[in-house]
Structures are given as C-alpha cells and as structure tokens.
Tab-separated table of C-alpha atoms in Angstrom:
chain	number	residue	atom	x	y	z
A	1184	UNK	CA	23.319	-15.007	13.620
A	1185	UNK	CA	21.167	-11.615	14.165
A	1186	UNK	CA	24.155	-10.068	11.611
A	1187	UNK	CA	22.950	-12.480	8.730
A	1188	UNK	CA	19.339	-12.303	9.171
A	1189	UNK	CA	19.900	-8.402	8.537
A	1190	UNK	CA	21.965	-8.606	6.027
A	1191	UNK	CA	19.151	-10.647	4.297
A	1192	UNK	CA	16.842	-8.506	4.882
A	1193	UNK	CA	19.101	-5.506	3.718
A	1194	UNK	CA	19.314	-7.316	0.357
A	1195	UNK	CA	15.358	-7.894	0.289
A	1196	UNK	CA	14.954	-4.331	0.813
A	1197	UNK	CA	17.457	-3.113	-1.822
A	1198	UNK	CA	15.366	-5.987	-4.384
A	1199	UNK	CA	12.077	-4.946	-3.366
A	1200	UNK	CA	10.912	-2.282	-5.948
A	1201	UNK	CA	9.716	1.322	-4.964
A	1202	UNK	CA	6.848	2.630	-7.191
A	1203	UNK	CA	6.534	6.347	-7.626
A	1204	UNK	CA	2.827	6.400	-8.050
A	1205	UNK	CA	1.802	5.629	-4.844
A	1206	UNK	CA	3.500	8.047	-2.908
A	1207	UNK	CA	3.116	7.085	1.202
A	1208	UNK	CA	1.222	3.942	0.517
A	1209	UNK	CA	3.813	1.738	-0.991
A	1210	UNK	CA	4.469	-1.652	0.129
A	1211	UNK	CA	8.614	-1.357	-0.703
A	1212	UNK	CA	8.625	2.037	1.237
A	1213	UNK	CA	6.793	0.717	4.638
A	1214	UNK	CA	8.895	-2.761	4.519
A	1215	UNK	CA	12.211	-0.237	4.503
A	1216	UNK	CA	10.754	1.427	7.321
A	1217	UNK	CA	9.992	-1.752	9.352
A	1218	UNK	CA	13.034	-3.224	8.802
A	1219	UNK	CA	14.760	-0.120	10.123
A	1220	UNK	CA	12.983	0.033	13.195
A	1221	UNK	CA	13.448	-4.096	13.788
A	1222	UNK	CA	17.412	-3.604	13.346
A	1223	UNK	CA	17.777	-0.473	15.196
A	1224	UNK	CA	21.533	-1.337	16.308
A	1225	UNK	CA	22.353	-2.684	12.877
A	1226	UNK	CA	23.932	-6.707	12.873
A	1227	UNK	CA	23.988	-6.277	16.485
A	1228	UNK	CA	20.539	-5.809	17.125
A	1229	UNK	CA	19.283	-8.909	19.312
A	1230	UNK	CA	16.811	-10.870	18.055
A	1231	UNK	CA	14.180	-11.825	20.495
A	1232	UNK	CA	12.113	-14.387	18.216
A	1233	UNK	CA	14.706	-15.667	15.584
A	1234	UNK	CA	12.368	-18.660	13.967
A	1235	UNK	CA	9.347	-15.767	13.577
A	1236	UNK	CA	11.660	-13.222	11.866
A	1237	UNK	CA	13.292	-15.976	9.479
A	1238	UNK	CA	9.041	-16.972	9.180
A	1239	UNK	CA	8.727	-13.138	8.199
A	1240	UNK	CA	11.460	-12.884	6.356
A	1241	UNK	CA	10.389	-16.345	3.499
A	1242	UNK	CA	6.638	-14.825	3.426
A	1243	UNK	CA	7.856	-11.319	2.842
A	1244	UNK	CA	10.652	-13.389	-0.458
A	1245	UNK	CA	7.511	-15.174	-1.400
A	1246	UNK	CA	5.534	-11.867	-1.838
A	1247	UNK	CA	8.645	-10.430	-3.816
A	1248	UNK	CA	9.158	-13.526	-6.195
A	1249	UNK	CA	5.961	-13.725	-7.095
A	1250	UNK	CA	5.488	-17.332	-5.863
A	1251	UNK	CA	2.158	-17.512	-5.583
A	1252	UNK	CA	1.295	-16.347	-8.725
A	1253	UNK	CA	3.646	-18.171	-10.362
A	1254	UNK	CA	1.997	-21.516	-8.651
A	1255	UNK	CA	-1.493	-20.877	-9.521
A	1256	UNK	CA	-1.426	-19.001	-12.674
A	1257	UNK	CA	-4.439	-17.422	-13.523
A	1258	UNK	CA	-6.435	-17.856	-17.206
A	1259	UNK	CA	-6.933	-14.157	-17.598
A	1260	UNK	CA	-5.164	-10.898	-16.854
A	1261	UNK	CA	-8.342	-9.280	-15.963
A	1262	UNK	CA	-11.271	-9.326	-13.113
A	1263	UNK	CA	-14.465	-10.158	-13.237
A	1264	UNK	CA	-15.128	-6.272	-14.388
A	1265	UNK	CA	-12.711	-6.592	-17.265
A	1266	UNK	CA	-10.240	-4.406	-15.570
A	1267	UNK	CA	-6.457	-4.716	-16.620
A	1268	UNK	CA	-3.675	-4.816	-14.372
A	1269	UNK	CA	-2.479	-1.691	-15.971
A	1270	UNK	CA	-5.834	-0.011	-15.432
A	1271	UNK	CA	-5.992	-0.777	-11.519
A	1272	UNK	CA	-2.079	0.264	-11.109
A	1273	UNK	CA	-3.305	3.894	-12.773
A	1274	UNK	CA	-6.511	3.888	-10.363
A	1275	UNK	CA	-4.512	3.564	-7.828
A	1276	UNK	CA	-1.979	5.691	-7.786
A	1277	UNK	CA	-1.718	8.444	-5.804
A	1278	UNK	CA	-2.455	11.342	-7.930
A	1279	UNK	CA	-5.245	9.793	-9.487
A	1280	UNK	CA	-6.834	9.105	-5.689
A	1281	UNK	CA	-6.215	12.575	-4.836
A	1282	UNK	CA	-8.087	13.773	-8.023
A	1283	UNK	CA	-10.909	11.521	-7.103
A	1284	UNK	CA	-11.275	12.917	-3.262
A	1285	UNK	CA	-11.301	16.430	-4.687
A	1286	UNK	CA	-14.072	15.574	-7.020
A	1287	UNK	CA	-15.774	13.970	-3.931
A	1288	UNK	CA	-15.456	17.184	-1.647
A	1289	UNK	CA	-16.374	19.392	-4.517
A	1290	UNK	CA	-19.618	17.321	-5.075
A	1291	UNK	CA	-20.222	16.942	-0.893
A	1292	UNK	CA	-19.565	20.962	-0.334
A	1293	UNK	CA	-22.366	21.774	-3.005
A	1294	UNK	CA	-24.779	19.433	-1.242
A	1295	UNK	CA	-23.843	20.550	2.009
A	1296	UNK	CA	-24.282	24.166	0.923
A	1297	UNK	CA	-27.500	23.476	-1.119
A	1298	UNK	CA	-29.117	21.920	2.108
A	1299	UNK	CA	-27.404	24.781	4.638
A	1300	UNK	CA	-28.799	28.007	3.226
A	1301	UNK	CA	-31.963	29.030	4.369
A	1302	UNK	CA	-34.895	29.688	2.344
A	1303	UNK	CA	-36.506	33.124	2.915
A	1304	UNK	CA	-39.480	31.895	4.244
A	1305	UNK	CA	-37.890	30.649	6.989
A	1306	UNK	CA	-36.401	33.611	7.319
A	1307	UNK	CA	-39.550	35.164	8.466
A	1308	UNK	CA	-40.719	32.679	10.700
C-alpha cells in the first residue's frame, strides 16, 4: 500500500505548479522536497502513520484544486485595500522583496551613520 500512496503523491507533485518568482519560498518547491524526504526508499518506504499521510495527502489535493475557493467564492477579486491578485503575486515575488530590503538597508545605514559620527564638540570633550 506504501507503493500507491507514493505514487499519488508523485503525481501531486508533478501537478503542483512551480512559480519562478518566488525563488526558495515556493509552496510546489518545499512540497517536492518533503515528499522526498517522507519516501526516502521510494514505494518501499514504510509508512508509520498511513491514515495521517492519506489525511495529508486530501488537504495538500484540496489546496491544489482550489476547493475552497471554489466553495465559498468570493464577490470581489480584491482586498479590503483594493489590491489585485496580480498586484500581490508581483509584491511578492522574489526580486521585488529583494529590491525592497535593499531600499530598507540603504535607508537604515544612513540613519545608522547619521547618528554614529561624532560631532566635533564632542570631540573636544
């Protein structure tokens, strides 16, 4: 039985989409990973819980068919901030982050530095 529960989950990993933009922090990347690491020896890997890895393995097809979003559909496409879906996914992809942390030690090295250097009366003292 151990050989079809990773064979399923073989086939959930080959559906589950990859997205380029977020680079180390995607969802289809990690669940690859995991999945490796459950089924180290392949089909024969022995499965210590089977009823919590066939539990895993529905939540983890729910997440990839959309279930619950298909059961409660929402009105809008947007938050409460007006944001798209589109918007967020460019937010938050990686390049985009990394842009914004530069910009954040740029502005916290020119405080630190405007608050380090010593005044020349001080100097004096």
């Amino acid at each position: 039985m151990a050989a079809g529960r990773y064979r399923r989950f073989l086939r959930l990993c080959e559906e589950w989409p990859v997205e380029e933009t977020k680079r180390q922090r995607d969802l289809g990347a990690a669940l690859r990973q995991r999945v490796a690491q459950a089924f180290r020896e392949g089909e024969n890997t022995p499965i210590a819980d089977p009823e919590a890895c066939d539990q895993m393995y529905e939540s983890l097809v729910r997440i990839h068919t959309n279930y619950y979003k298909n059961k409660y559909p929402r009105l809008k496409d947007t938050t409460f901030t007006g944001v798209t879906v589109e918007d967020c996914r460019m937010i938050l992809a990686t390049d985009i982050l990394k842009q914004m942390e530069d910009m954040k030690k740029g502005t916290w090295r020119r405080l630190r530095e405007k608050f380090s250097a010593r005044r020349p009366e001080e100097d004096s003292k």
